[in-house]
Each structure stands twice: as structure tokens, then as C-alpha cells.
GROMACS .gro file of C-alpha atoms in nm:
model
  388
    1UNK     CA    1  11.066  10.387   8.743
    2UNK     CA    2  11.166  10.340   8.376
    3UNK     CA    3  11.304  10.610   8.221
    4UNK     CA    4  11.236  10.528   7.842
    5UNK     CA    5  10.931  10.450   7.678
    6UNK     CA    6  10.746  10.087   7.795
    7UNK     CA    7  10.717   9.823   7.578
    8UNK     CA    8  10.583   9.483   7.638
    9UNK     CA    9  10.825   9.201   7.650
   10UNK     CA   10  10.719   8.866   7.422
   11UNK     CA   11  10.402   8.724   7.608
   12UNK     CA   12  10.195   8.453   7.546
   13UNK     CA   13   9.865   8.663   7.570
   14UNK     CA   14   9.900   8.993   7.292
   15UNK     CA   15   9.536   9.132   7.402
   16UNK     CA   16   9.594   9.372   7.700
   17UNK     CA   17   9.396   9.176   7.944
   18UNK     CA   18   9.477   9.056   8.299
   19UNK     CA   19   9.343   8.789   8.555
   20UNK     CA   20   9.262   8.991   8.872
   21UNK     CA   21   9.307   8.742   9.175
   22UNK     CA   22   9.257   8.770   9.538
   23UNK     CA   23   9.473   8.597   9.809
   24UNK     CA   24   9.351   8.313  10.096
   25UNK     CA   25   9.442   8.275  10.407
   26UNK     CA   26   9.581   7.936  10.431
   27UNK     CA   27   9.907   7.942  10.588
   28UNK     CA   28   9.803   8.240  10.868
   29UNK     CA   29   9.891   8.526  10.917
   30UNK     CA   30   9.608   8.759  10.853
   31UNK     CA   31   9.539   9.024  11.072
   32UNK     CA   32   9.501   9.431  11.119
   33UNK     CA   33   9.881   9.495  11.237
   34UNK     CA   34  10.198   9.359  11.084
   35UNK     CA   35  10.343   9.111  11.349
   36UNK     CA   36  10.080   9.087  11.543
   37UNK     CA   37   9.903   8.731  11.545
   38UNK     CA   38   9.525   8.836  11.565
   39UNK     CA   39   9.337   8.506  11.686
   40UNK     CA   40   9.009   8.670  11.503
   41UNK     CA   41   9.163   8.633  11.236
   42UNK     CA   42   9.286   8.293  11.216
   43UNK     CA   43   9.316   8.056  10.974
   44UNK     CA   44   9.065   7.858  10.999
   45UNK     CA   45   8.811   7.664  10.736
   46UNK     CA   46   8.501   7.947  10.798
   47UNK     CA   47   8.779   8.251  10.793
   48UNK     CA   48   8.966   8.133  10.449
   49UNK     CA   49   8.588   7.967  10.326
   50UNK     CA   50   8.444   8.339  10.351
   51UNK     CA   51   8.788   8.509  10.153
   52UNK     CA   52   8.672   8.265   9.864
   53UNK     CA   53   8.353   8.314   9.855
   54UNK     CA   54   8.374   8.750   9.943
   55UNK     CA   55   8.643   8.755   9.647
   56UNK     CA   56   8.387   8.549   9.389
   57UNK     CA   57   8.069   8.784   9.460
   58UNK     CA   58   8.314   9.043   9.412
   59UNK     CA   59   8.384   8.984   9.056
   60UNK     CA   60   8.777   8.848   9.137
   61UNK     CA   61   8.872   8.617   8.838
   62UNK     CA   62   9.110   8.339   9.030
   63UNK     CA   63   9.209   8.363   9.412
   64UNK     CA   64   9.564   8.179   9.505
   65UNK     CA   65   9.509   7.947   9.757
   66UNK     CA   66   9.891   7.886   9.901
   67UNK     CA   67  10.079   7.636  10.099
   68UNK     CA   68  10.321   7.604  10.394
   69UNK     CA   69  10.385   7.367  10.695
   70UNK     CA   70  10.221   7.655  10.912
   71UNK     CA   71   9.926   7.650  11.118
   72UNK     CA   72   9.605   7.680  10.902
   73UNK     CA   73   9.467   7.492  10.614
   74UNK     CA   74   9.602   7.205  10.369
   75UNK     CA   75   9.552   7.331  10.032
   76UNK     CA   76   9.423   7.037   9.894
   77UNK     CA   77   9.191   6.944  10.130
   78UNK     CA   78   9.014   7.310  10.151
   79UNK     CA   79   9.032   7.284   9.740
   80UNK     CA   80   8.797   7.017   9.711
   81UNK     CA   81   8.589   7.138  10.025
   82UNK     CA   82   8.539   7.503   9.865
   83UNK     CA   83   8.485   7.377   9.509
   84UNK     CA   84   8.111   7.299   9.524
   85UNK     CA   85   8.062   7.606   9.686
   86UNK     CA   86   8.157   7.795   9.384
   87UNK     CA   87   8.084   7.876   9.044
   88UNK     CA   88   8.274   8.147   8.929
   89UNK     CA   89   8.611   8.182   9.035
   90UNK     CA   90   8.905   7.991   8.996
   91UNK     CA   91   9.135   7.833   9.235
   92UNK     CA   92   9.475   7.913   9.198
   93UNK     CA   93   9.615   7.546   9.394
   94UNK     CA   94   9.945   7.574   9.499
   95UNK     CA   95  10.114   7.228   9.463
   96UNK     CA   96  10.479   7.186   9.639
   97UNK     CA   97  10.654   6.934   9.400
   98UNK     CA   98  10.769   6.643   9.586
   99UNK     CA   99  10.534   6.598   9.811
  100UNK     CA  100  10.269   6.381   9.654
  101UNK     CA  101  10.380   6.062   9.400
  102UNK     CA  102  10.329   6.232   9.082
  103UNK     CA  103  10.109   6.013   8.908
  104UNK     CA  104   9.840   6.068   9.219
  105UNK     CA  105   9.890   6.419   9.192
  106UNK     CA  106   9.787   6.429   8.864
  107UNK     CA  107   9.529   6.198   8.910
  108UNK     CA  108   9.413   6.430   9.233
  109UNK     CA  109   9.436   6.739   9.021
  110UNK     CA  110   9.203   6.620   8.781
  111UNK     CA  111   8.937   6.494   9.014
  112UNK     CA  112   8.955   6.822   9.118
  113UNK     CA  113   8.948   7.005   8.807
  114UNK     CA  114   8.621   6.813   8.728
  115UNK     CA  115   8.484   6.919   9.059
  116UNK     CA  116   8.557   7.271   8.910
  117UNK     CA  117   8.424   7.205   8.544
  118UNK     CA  118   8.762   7.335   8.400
  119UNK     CA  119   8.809   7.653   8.713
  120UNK     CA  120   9.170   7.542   8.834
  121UNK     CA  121   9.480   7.682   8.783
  122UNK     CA  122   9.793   7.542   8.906
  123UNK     CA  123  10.068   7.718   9.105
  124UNK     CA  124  10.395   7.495   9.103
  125UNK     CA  125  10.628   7.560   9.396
  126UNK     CA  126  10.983   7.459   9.438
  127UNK     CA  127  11.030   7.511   9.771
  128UNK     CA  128  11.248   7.268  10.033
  129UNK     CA  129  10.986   6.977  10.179
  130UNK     CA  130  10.886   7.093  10.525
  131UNK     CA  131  11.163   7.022  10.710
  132UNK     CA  132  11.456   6.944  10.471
  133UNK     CA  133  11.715   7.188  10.328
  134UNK     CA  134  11.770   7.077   9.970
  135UNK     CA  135  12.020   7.110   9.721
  136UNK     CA  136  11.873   7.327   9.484
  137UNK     CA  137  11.990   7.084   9.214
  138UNK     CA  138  11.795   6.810   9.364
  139UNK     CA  139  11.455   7.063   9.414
  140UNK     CA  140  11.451   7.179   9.028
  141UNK     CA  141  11.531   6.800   8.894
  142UNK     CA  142  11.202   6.679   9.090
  143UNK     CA  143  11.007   6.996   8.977
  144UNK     CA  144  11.088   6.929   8.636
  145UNK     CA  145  11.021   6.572   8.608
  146UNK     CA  146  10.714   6.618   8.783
  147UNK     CA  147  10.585   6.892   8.536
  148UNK     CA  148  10.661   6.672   8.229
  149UNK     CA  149  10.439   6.394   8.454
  150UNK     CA  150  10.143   6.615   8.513
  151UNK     CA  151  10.192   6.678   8.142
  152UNK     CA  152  10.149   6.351   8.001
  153UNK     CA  153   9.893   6.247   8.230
  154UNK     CA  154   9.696   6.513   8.112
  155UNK     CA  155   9.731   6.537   7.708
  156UNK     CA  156   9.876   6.189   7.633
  157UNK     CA  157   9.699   5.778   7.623
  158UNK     CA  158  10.041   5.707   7.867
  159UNK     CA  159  10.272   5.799   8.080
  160UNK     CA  160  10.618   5.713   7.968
  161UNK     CA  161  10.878   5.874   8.213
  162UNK     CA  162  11.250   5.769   8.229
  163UNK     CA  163  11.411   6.018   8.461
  164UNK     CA  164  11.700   6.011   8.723
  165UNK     CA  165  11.413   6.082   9.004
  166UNK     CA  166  11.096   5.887   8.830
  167UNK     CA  167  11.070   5.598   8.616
  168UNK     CA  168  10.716   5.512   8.486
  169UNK     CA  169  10.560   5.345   8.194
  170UNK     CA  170  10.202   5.336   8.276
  171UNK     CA  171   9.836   5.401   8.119
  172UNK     CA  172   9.701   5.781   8.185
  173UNK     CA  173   9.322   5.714   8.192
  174UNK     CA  174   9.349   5.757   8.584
  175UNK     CA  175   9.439   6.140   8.534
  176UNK     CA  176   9.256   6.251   8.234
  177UNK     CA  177   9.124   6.662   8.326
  178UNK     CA  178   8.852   6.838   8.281
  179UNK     CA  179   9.025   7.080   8.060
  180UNK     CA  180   9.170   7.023   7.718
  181UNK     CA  181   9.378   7.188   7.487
  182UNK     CA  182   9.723   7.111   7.771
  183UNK     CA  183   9.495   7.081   8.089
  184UNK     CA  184   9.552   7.341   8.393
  185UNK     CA  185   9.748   7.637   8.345
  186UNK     CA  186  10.094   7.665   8.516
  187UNK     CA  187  10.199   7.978   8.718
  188UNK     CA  188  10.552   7.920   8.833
  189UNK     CA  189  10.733   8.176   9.075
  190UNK     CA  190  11.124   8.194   9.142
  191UNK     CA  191  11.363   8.449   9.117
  192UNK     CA  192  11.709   8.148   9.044
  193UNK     CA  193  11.891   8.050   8.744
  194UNK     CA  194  11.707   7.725   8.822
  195UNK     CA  195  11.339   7.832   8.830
  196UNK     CA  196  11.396   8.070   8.552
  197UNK     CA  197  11.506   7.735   8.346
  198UNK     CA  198  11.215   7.534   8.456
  199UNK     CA  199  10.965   7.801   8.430
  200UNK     CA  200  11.069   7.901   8.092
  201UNK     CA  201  11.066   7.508   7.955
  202UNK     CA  202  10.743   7.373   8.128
  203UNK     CA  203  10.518   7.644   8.254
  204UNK     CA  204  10.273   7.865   8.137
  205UNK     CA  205  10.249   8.205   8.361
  206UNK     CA  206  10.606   8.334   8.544
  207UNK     CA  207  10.479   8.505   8.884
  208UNK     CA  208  10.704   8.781   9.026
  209UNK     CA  209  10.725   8.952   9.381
  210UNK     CA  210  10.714   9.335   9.401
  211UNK     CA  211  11.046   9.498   9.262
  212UNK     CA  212  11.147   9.796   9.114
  213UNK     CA  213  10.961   9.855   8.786
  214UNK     CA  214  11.367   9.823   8.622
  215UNK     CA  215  11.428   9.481   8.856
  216UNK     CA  216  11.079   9.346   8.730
  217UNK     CA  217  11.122   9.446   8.328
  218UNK     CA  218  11.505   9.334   8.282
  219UNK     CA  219  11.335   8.951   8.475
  220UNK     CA  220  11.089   8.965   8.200
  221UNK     CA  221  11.283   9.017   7.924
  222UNK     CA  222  11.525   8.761   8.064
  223UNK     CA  223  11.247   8.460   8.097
  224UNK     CA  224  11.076   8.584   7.755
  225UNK     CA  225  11.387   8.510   7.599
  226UNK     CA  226  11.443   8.168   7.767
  227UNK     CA  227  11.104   8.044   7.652
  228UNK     CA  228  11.161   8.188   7.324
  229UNK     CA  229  11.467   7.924   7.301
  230UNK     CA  230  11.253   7.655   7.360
  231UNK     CA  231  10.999   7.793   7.065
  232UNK     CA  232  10.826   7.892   7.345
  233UNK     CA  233  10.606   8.219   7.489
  234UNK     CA  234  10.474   8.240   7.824
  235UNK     CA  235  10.310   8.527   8.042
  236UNK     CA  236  10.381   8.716   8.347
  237UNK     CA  237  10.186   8.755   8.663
  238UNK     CA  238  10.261   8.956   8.963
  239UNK     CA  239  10.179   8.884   9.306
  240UNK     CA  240  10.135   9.204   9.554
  241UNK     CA  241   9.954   9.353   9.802
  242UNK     CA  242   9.751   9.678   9.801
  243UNK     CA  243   9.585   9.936   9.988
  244UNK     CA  244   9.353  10.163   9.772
  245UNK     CA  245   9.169  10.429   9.980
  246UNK     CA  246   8.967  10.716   9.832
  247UNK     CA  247   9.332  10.965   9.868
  248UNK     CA  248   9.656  10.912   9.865
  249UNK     CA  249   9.699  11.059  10.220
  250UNK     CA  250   9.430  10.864  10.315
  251UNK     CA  251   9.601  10.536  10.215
  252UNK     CA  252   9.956  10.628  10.332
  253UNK     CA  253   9.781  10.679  10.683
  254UNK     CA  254   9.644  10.350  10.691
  255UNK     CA  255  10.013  10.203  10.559
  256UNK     CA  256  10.148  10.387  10.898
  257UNK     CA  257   9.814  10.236  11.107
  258UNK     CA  258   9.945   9.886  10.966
  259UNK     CA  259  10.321   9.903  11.096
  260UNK     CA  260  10.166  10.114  11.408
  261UNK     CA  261  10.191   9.801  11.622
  262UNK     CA  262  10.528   9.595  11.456
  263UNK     CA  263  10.743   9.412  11.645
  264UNK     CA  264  11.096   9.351  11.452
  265UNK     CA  265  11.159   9.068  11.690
  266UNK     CA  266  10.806   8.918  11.641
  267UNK     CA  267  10.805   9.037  11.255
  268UNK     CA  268  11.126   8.832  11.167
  269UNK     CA  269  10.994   8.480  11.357
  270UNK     CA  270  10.648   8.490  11.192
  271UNK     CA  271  10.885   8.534  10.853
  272UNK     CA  272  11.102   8.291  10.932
  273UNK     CA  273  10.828   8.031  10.935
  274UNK     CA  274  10.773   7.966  10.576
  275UNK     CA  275  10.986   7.771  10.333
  276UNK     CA  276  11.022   8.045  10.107
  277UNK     CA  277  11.168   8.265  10.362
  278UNK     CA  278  11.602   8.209  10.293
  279UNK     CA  279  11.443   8.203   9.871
  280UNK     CA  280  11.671   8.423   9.610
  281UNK     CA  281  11.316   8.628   9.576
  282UNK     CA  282  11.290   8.708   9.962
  283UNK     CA  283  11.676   8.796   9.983
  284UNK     CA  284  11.626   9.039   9.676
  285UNK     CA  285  11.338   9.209   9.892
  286UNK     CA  286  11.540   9.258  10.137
  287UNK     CA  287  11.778   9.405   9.961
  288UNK     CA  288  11.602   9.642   9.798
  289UNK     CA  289  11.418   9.750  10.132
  290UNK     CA  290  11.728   9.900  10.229
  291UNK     CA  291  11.745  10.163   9.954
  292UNK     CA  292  11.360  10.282  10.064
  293UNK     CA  293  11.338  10.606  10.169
  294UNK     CA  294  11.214  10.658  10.553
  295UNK     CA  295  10.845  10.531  10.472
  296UNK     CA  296  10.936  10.271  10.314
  297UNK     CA  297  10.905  10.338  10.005
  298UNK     CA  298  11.133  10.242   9.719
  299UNK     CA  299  10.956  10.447   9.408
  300UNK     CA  300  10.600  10.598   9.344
  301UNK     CA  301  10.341  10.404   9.508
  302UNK     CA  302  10.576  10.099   9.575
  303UNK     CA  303  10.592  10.021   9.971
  304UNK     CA  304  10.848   9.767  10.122
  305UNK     CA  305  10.753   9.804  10.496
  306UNK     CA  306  10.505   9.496  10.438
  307UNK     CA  307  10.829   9.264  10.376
  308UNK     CA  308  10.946   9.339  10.776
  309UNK     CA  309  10.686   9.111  10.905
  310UNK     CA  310  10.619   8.857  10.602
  311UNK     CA  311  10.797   8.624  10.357
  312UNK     CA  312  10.733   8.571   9.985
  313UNK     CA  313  10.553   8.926   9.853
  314UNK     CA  314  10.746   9.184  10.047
  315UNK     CA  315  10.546   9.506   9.891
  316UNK     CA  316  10.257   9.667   9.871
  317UNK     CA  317  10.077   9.941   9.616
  318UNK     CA  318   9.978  10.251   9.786
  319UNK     CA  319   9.767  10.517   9.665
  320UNK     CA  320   9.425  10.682   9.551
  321UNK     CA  321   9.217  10.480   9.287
  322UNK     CA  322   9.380  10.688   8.974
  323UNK     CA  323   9.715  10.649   9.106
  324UNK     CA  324   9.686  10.239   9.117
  325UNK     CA  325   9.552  10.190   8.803
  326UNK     CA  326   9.775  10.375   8.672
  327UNK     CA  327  10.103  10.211   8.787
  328UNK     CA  328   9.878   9.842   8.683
  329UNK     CA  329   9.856   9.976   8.320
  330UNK     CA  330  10.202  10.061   8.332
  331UNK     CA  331  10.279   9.708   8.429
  332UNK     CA  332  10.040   9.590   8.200
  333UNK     CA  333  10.211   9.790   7.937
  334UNK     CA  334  10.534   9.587   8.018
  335UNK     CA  335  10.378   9.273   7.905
  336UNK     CA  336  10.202   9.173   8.296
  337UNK     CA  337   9.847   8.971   8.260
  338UNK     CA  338   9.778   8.861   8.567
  339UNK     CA  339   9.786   9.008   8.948
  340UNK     CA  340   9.735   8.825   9.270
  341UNK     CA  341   9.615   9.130   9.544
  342UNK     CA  342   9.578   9.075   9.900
  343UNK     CA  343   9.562   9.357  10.178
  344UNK     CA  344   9.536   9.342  10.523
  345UNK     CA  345   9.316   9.236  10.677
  346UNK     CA  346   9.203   9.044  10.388
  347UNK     CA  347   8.849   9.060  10.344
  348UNK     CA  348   8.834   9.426  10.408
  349UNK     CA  349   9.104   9.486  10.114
  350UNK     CA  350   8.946   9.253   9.904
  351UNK     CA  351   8.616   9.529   9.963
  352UNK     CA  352   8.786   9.841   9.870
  353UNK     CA  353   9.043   9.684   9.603
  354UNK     CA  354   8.694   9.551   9.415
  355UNK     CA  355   8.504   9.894   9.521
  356UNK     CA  356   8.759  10.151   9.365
  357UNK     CA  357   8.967   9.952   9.116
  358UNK     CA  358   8.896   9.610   9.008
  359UNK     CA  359   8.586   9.776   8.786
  360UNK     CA  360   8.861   9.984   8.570
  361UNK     CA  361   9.031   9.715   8.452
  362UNK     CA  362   9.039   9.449   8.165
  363UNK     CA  363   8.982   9.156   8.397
  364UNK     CA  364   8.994   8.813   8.230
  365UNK     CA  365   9.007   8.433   8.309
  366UNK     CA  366   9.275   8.237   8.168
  367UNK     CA  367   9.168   7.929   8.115
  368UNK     CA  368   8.845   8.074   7.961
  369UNK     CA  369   9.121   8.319   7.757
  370UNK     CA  370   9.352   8.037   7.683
  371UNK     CA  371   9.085   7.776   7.542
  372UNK     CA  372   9.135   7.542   7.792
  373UNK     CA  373   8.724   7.540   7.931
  374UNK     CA  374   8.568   7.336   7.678
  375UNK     CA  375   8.219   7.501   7.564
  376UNK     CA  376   8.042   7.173   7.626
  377UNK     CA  377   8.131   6.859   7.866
  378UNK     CA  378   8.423   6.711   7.751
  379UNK     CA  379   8.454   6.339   7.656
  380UNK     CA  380   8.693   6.176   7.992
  381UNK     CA  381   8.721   5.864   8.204
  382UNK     CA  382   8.548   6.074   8.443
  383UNK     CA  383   8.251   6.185   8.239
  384UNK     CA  384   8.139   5.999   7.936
  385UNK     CA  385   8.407   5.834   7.768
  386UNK     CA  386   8.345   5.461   7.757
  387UNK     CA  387   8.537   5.275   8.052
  388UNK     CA  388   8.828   5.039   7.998
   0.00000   0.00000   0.00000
């Protein structure tokens, strides 16, 4: 933990708030031991349609709905089938640049954002396309470009794009948002000297996997100084699991009751699955795994057992209810204002995370926070403004 005093890096957001968000289960995996694949708990549109709907009558601000070439549900798709179930929550979407022509995407995204009246936030991932290793090079060019697209679809009359991936001179009516003030919020994740650069120059919320609290405050510091050279701030979100029971014991116990069943063999296939799994972030998990102690555990609270058996967030908070919000208002003290939970399995975690915790802290939506949820019915090509 840090030895001197906390202070909070440069953010974007001064107020000490935070966006509590819940995790979906749209690329698998949920289940009641690590590594073992739990057919009740599938991924399928009723399972990850209940996780949306559990987290908004639970009072859960956003809820990241993810992507991978795995076996459950397209992110899009189950987007714009949830969305008029809802009226709460946002939808954290997670978009893999490349994949879609980025003029449709940002057309896409604001149909859906309309859908939501404003409740969409946007997760940009730079991951390889399903099935191609990429230069990095080539991975944070296309992100880029396709950032400053989405941008001047969404705040400008055109799109004028001359880029060494995208060329494109055309009118932006097509892909006007909901939102104003900049359109969806970015949250941008990515542990390389690439991502940092990206993230710092285009995006509007930097989301970190579990580290040490040291690891996690020198990265902030780091990408609050790289926005700050673009005249830039931005803020920091960080995505983790948790398991909050009523005692510490009593949550370490179910930690062991989680691994109780874990196959190391089975673990590192299901792992090896996503496209984030060879990722800087991942590797730095992995590393820091092996200075745990025998529980797993690499400081107070922080366990790293969960990263045997997944990829992307690798640890978990453990603890009693006073312990957890504790360590949050220490990272929230650092300059963090937004956490994505999940717990397994998920809608049980989602129960006692919202039961013991969620009501003890300064939860917030961003684009409500931000200004970017007009107070009335804005004036679009998809609401009132006068067709051309």
C-alpha cells in the first residue's frame, strides 16, 4: 500500500463522486467455481438480460457490457435488445475499433444512444480483430482515427477525415446523438505506451485492472500528465471484482470455496480465449501474482487467485463491508471515479455488493455528472430537427 499520504492525481471530475457499475455476462464465463464451465450459467440472452435488469433495480449507475469472439452475446445486438427494457442504468458498450466502418458505427451508436435518451457510455477497445495478430502500430493508428471519426460525427455539420487508414469528406446528419455537449463518454483501458497515448489525446475515462495501490497511482499520475500535454484532464475508472460478506473470514472462505474446484489446465484454456489475454495489462497480472503470498493475496484485501482462470481483471477485493469501503475511498482519494464490480456468480455478487456497500458510497452517473443528458429533448435528425 502507499506509504505517504494520498493525494489525488489531476482528474477531470474534482467532486469525490464515483460511477458504481456492474459487469454482464456476454462473452461467458460465469459460474460458481473458477474453471469450471457451469452450463446454468451460460451466456445466454435471458441469463445476461436478468444481470441488467438485477443491477438497475439495484441502484448500479452503468453496467459494462463487453465483447469477445467467445460463445455468448454480440454486444451490439443485446444493446439495442436491452435498451427498452430500461430506464435507469447505463450501458457501458464496448466497441472493438476496426470492426465496423466508422462512419456506421457512429451512426449505430447514436441510434442507440437515442434508444437510451442520452444512457450510453462507450468503452473503446484496442484489441487484435478476432483472429488476426496485429502490429500494435497498426491497432492504435485505427483506434485513433476512429475516435477522431466518432468525434466529428457527433459534435460537428461534417465529417472531414484525411488519415493514412480513413479518408472521408462527408455530411454528419446520419450520426447526430442523443447527447450533447461531446456526445458519449469514452472509457479507454490499456496498460502500453500506445493506449496510454491514445487514451490521454481522445478519451474521456482511463480504466485500469487491479494492481498494487503503488502500480495503479504511479499509471495515474503518468496518463494525468499526458492529457495535461494536450490541455487536457481526464478521469480514472477501475475495473475489479469483489466479494463482500458480512466478515472478513467469512469472505476469505468463500474466496477458497471459489478456487475449491480449479483446474490450472482448464483455467489457462478458458483464459486463453479472449483477445486480451497475451495484452501488456494481463502480462503485468501475472506478474504480480507471483509475489502473492500463499492465498493469493498481494496486499490488504487485494486477491490475485481470480487471474488463474480469467483474462482482462485478474483481482478481486476481499473483505467485510468496512474493510471495502475503505480501500474504495482510498482509491477514491487517489483521484478514481468510477468502478466496474462483478463477482461470481454474478447475480448473487451483484446482491451482496448492492446489500452491504453500494449504499455507502457517493454513487454518480457520468453523463448526468458531465452535462452530457440534456434536461429536455434535444433538437437532432432523429428527433425534431427539420430534415434535409
Amino acid at each position: 500500500m502507499l506509504s505517504t499520504p494520498i493525494s489525488s492525481v489531476a482528474v477531470r471530475t474534482p467532486q469525490r463522486v464515483a460511477e458504481i457499475s456492474w459487469f454482464d455476462d456476454l462473452c461467458g464465463g460465469d459460474t460458481q467455481y473458477l474453471s469450471v464451465l457451469d452450463g446454468s450459467y451460460r451466456s445466454s440472452w435471458a441469463h445476461c438480460r436478468d444481470i441488467v435488469l438485477k443491477s438497475e433495480e439495484l441502484g448500479y449507475s452503468n453496467i459494462l457490457l463487453p465483447t469477445s469472439y467467445t460463445v455468448g452475446q454480440d454486444v451490439m445486438t443485446f444493446a439495442a435488445g436491452i435498451a427498452p427494457q430500461t430506464s435507469r442504468i447505463n450501458l457501458l458498450t464496448a466497441i472493438r475499433t476496426g470492426e465496423i466502418h466508422p462512419p456506421m458505427l457512429a451512426r449505430a451508436l447514436a441510434s442507440l444512444d437515442h434508444m437510451l435518451e442520452g444512457r450510453l457510455t462507450i468503452n473503446i477497445i484496442n484489441s487484435d480483430l478476432p483472429g488476426l495478430r496485429e502490429v500494435p502500430e497498426l491497432r492504435y493508428q485505427r483506434c485513433a482515427e476512429t475516435i477522431e471519426i466518432l468525434r466529428q460525427a457527433w459534435t460537428q455539420e461534417r465529417i472531414v477525415h484525411k488519415g493514412e487508414l480513413y479518408q472521408f469528406d462527408m455530411p454528419a446528419d446520419p450520426a447526430k446523438p442523443y447527447q450533447q455537449n461531446g456526445g458519449p463518454l469514452l472509457y479507454f483501458g490499456g496498460t502500453s505506451e500506445g493506449a496510454r497515448a491514445v487514451c490521454a489525446q481522445y478519451c474521456d475515462m482511463f480504466l485500469m485492472w487491479p494492481e498494487t495501490e503503488e502500480m495503479l497511482y504511479d499509471t495515474m499520475q503518468d496518463l494525468s500528465a499526458r492529457a495535461a500535454a494536450h490541455g487536457r484532464q481526464i478521469d480514472f475508472g477501475l475495473r475489479i471484482h469483489v466479494i463482500v460478506r458480512e466478515t472478513e473470514d467469512e469472505a476469505r472462505a468463500y474466496a477458497k470455496k471459489l478456487m475449491s474446484k480449479f483446474d490450472p489446465v482448464k483455467g489457462a484454456e478458458i483464459k486463453s480465449r479472449a483477445q486480451d489475454s497475451w495484452s501488456l495489462g494481463v502480462h503485468r497480472q501475472n506478474q504480480l501474482r507471483e509475489h502473492a503470498d500463499m492465498e493469493g493475496f498481494v496486499e490488504p484485501l487485494l486477491w490475485t487467485d481470480i487471474g488463474k482462470a480469467r483474462s482482462g481483471a485478474g483481482g478481486a477485493l476481499v473483505g467485510n463491508p468496512d474493510q471495502i469501503v475503505e480501500k474504495l475511498n482510498r482509491y477514491m482519494d487517489m483521484g478514481f471515479r468510477a468502478f466496474i464490480f462483478s463477482g461470481y456468480p454474478l447475480l448473487g455478487e451483484a446482491d451482496y455488493f448492492a446489500r452491504y456497500v453500494l449504499p455507502r458510497l457517493p454513487n454518480v452517473s457520468m453523463p448526468h455528472f458531465q452535462g452530457r443528458i440534456p434536461r429536455e429533448t434535444p433538437v437532432t435528425p432523429l428527433t425534431t430537427a427539420p430534415l434535409r
